[in-house]
Structure formats: C-alpha cells, structure tokens
PDB file of C-alpha atoms in Angstrom:
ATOM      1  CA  UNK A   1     104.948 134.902  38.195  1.00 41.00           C
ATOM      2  CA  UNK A   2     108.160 133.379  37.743  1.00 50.00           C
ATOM      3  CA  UNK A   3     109.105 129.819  39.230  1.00 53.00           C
ATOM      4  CA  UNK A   4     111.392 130.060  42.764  1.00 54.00           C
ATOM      5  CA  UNK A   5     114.148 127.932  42.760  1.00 52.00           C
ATOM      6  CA  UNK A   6     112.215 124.768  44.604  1.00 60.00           C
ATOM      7  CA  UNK A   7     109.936 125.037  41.465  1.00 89.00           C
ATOM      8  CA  UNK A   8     113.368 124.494  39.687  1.00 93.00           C
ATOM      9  CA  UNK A   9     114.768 121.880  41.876  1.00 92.00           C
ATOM     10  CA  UNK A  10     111.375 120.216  41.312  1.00 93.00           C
ATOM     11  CA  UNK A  11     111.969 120.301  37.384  1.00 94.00           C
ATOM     12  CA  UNK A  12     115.158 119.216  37.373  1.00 94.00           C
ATOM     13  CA  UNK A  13     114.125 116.120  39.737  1.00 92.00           C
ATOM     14  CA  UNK A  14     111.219 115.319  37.165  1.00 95.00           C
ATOM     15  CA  UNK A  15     113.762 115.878  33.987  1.00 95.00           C
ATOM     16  CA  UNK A  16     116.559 113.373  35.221  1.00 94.00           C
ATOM     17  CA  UNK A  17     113.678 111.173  36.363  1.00 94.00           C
ATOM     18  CA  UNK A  18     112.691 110.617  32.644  1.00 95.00           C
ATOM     19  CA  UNK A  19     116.301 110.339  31.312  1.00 92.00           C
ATOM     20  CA  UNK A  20     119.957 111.289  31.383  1.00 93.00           C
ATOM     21  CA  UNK A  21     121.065 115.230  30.111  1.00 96.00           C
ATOM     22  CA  UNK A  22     124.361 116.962  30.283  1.00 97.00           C
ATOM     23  CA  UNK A  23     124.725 119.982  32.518  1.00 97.00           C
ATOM     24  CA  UNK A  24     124.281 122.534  28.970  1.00 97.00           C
ATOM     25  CA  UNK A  25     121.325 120.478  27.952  1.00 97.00           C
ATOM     26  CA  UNK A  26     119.756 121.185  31.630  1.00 97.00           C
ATOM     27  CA  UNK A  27     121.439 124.816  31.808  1.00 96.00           C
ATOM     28  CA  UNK A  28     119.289 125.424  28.487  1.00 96.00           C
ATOM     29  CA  UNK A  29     116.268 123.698  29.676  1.00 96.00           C
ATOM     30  CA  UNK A  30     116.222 126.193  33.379  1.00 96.00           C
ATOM     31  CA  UNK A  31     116.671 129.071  31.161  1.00 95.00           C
ATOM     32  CA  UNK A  32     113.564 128.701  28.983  1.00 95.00           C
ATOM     33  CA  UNK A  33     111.788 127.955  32.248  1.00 94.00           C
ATOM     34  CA  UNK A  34     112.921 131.647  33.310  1.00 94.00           C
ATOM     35  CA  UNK A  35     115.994 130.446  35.626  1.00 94.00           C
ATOM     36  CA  UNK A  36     118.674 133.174  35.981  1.00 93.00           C
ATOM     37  CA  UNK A  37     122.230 131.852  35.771  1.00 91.00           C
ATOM     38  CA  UNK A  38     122.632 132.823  39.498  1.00 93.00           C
ATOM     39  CA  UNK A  39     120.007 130.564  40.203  1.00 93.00           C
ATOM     40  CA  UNK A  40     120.181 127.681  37.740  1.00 94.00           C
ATOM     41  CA  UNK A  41     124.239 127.442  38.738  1.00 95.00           C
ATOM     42  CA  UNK A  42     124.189 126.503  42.323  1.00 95.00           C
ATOM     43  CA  UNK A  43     121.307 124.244  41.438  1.00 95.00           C
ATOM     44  CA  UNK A  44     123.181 122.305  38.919  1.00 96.00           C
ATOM     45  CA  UNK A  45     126.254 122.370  40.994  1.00 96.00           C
ATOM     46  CA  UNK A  46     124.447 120.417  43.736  1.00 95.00           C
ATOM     47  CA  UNK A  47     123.299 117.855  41.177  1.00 95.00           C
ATOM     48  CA  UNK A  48     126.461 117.319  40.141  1.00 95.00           C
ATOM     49  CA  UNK A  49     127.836 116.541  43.912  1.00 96.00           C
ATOM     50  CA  UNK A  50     124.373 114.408  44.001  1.00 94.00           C
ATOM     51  CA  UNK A  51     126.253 112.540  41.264  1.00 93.00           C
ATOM     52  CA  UNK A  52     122.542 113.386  39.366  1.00 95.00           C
ATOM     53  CA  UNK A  53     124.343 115.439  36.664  1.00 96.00           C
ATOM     54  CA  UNK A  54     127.626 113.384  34.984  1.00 97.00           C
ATOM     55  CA  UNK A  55     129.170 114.725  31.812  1.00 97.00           C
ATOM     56  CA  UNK A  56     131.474 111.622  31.631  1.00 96.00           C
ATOM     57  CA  UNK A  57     129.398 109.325  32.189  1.00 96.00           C
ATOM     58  CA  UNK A  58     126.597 110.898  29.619  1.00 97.00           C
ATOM     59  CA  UNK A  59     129.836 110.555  27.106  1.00 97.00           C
ATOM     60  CA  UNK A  60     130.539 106.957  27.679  1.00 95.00           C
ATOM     61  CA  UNK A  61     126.560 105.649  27.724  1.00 95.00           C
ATOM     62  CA  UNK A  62     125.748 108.043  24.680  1.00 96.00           C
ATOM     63  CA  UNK A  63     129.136 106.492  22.905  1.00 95.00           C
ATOM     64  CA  UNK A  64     127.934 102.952  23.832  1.00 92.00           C
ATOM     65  CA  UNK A  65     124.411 103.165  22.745  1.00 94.00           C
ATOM     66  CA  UNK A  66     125.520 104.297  19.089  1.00 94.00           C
ATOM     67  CA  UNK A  67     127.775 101.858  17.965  1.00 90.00           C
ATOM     68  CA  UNK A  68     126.550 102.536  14.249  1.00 92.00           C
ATOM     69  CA  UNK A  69     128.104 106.289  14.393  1.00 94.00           C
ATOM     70  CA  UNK A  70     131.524 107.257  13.542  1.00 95.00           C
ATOM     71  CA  UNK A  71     133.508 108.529  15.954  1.00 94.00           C
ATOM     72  CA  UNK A  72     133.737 111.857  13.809  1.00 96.00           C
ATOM     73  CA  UNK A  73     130.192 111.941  14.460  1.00 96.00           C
ATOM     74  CA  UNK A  74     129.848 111.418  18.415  1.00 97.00           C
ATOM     75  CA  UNK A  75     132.092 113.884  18.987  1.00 97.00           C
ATOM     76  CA  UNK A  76     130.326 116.445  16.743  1.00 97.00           C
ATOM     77  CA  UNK A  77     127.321 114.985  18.634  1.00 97.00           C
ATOM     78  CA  UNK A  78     128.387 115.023  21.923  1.00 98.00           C
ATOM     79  CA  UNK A  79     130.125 118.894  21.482  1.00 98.00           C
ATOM     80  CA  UNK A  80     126.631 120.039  20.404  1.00 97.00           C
ATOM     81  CA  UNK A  81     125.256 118.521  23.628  1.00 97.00           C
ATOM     82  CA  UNK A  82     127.718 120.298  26.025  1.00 97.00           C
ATOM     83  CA  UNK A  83     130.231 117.693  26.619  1.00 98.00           C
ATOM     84  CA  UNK A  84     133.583 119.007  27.171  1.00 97.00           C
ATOM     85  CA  UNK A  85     136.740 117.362  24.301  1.00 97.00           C
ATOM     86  CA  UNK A  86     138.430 115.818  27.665  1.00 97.00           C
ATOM     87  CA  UNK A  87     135.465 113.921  28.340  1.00 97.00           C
ATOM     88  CA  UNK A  88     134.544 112.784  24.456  1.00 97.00           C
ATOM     89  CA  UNK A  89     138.290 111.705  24.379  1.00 95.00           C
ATOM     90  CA  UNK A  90     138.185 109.784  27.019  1.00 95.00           C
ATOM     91  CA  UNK A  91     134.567 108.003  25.937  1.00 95.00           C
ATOM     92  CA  UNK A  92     136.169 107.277  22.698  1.00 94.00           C
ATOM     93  CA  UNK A  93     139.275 105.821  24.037  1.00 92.00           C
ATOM     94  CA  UNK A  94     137.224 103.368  26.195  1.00 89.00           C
ATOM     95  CA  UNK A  95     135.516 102.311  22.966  1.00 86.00           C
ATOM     96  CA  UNK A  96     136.833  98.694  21.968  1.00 76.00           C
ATOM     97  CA  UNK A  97     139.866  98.679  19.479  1.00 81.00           C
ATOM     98  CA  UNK A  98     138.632  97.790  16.237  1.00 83.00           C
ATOM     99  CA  UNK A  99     135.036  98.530  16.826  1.00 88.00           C
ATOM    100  CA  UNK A 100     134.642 101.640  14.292  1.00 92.00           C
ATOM    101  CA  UNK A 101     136.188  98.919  11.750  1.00 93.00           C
ATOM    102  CA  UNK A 102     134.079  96.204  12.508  1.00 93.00           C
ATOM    103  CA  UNK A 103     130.769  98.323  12.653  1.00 94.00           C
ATOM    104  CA  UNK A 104     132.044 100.080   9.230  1.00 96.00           C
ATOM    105  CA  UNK A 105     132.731  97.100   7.728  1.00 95.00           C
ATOM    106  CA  UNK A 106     128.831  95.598   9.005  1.00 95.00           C
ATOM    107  CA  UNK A 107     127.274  98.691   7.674  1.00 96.00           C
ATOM    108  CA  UNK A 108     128.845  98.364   4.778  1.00 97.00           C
ATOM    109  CA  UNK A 109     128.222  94.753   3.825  1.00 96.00           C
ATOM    110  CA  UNK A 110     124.253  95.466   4.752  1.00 96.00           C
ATOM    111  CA  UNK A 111     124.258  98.064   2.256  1.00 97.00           C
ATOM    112  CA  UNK A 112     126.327  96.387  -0.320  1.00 96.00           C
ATOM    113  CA  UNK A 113     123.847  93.433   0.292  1.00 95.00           C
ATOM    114  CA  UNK A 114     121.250  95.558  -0.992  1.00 96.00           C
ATOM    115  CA  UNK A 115     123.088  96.552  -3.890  1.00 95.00           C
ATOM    116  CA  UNK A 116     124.387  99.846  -3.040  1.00 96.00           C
ATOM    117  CA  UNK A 117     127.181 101.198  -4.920  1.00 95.00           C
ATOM    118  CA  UNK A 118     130.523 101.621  -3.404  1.00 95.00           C
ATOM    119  CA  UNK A 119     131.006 105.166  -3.760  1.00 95.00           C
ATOM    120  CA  UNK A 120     127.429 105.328  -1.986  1.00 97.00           C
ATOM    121  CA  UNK A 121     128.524 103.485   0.979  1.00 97.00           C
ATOM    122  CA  UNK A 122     131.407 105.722   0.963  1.00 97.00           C
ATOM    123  CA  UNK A 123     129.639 108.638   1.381  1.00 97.00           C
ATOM    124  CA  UNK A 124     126.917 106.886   3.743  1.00 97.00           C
ATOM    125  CA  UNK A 125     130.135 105.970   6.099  1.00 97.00           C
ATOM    126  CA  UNK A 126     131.570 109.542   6.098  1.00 97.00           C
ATOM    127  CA  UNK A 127     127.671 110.859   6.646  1.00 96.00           C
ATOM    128  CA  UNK A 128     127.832 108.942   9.239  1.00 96.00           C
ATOM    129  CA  UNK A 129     131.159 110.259  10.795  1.00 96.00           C
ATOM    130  CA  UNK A 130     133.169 107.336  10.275  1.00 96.00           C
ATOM    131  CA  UNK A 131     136.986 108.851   9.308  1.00 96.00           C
ATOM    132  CA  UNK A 132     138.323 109.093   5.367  1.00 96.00           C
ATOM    133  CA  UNK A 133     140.876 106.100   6.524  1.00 96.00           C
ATOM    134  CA  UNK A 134     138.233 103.745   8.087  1.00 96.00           C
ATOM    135  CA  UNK A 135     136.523 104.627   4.793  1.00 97.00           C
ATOM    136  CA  UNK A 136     138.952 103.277   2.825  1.00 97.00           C
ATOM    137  CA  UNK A 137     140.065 100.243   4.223  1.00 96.00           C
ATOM    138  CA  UNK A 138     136.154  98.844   4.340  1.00 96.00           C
ATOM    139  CA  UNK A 139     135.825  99.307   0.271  1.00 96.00           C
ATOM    140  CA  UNK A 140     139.093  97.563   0.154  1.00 95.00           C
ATOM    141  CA  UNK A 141     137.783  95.211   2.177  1.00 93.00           C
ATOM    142  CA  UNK A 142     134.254  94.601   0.375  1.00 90.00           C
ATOM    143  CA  UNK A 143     136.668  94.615  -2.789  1.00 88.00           C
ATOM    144  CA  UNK A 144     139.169  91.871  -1.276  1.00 87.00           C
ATOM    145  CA  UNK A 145     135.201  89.693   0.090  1.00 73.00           C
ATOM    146  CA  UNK A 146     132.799  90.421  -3.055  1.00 61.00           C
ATOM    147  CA  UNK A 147     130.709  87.492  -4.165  1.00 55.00           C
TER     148      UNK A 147
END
C-alpha cells in the first residue's frame, strides 16, 4: 500500500527534524518513498513558505561549515545537492575576503609541516577545489616562509 500524503508530510517533519536538506535532496528522498511529483510538489512548496525548506540558507551554512574546501569544490558540492548557481554565488560572495587564501595557505603549511612535497600540496589544494591561482600564490608563499 503506498504512503498518502500525511504519511509524507509526516516524513518530511521527521527528516528536517534530524537535519537540514535542499528541496532536490528531499524531492529524491519522497520519490524513493513512492511520492508522485504531483504529490511531493505541493508538499515541498508548503515547506518552503513554512520557511522549513531554504536553498539559500542550506548554501551559506554548508559554505560556512567547510572552510577547508575550495570554493571550486562547494560549488561542485552544492550543484550535486540541488542548489541553484544564484544561490552558490551568493554563499560564496558572503564568504570573508581572503579566506580561501588564508585556509590554503593553513592547509598547506600543516602538510608542508609534515614534510609533504610541494607539488603534493599542489595537487592536495586543487583536490580539494581550491582554484589554479590560489594554488600558486600559497607555494610562493611557503617558498617566500620555508625554514
């Protein structure tokens, strides 16, 4: 027998009870329950209004909590998740000026202090989404700093 759409609402209640999901994320989570679209749409839509379900706000507290990631990376991440490129824009833009560089450059001084090569923290730092120029300026800067 397939869940009626209280049995939905009383999912959804339970799933935002336990933590913070994008609309997709809960969109894919109603489907694999068996929720039509026709159902699962009007249902999210009320969230939303409920201020329950919050794209932008998912953005800025998953950008925040990951201050070790790139911003290559978050928005790869946050894509994946369902977040639309207005709303990663404007999570990234709230971001601190200077913060990529300064968490580069920490990353890369905690590896170096462990005697990782440069072109290993290079690649570690791109893994990690940081951008080709952020890259760059941190090996210049362990370069310009080495013991």
């Amino acid at each position: 027998m397939k869940p009626s759409g209280g049995d939905f609402r009383g999912y959804l209640a339970r799933l935002l009870d336990r933590g913070v999901y994008t609309r997709r994320q809960l969109e894919e989570r109603l489907r694999k329950r068996g929720a039509s679209e026709e159902e699962s749409g009007p249902l999210l839509d009320e969230m939303e209004e409920l201020g329950f379900v919050d794209d932008g706000l998912y953005a800025r507290l998953f950008v925040e909590a990951h201050p070790e990631r790139g911003s290559l990376r978050l928005k790869d991440d946050l894509l994946r998740r369902g977040v639309g490129q207005s709303l990663i824009e404007e999570a990234l833009a709230e971001r601190a000026d200077g913060t990529e560089e300064r968490a580069a450059l920490e990353l890369a001084r905690e590896w170096r202090d462990r005697g990782v090569e440069p072109r290993l923290i290079a690649a570690r730092l791109l893994r990690r989404g940081f951008p080709s120029a952020i890259v760059r300026l941190t090996l210049d800067c362990l370069e310009r700093k080495a013991p």
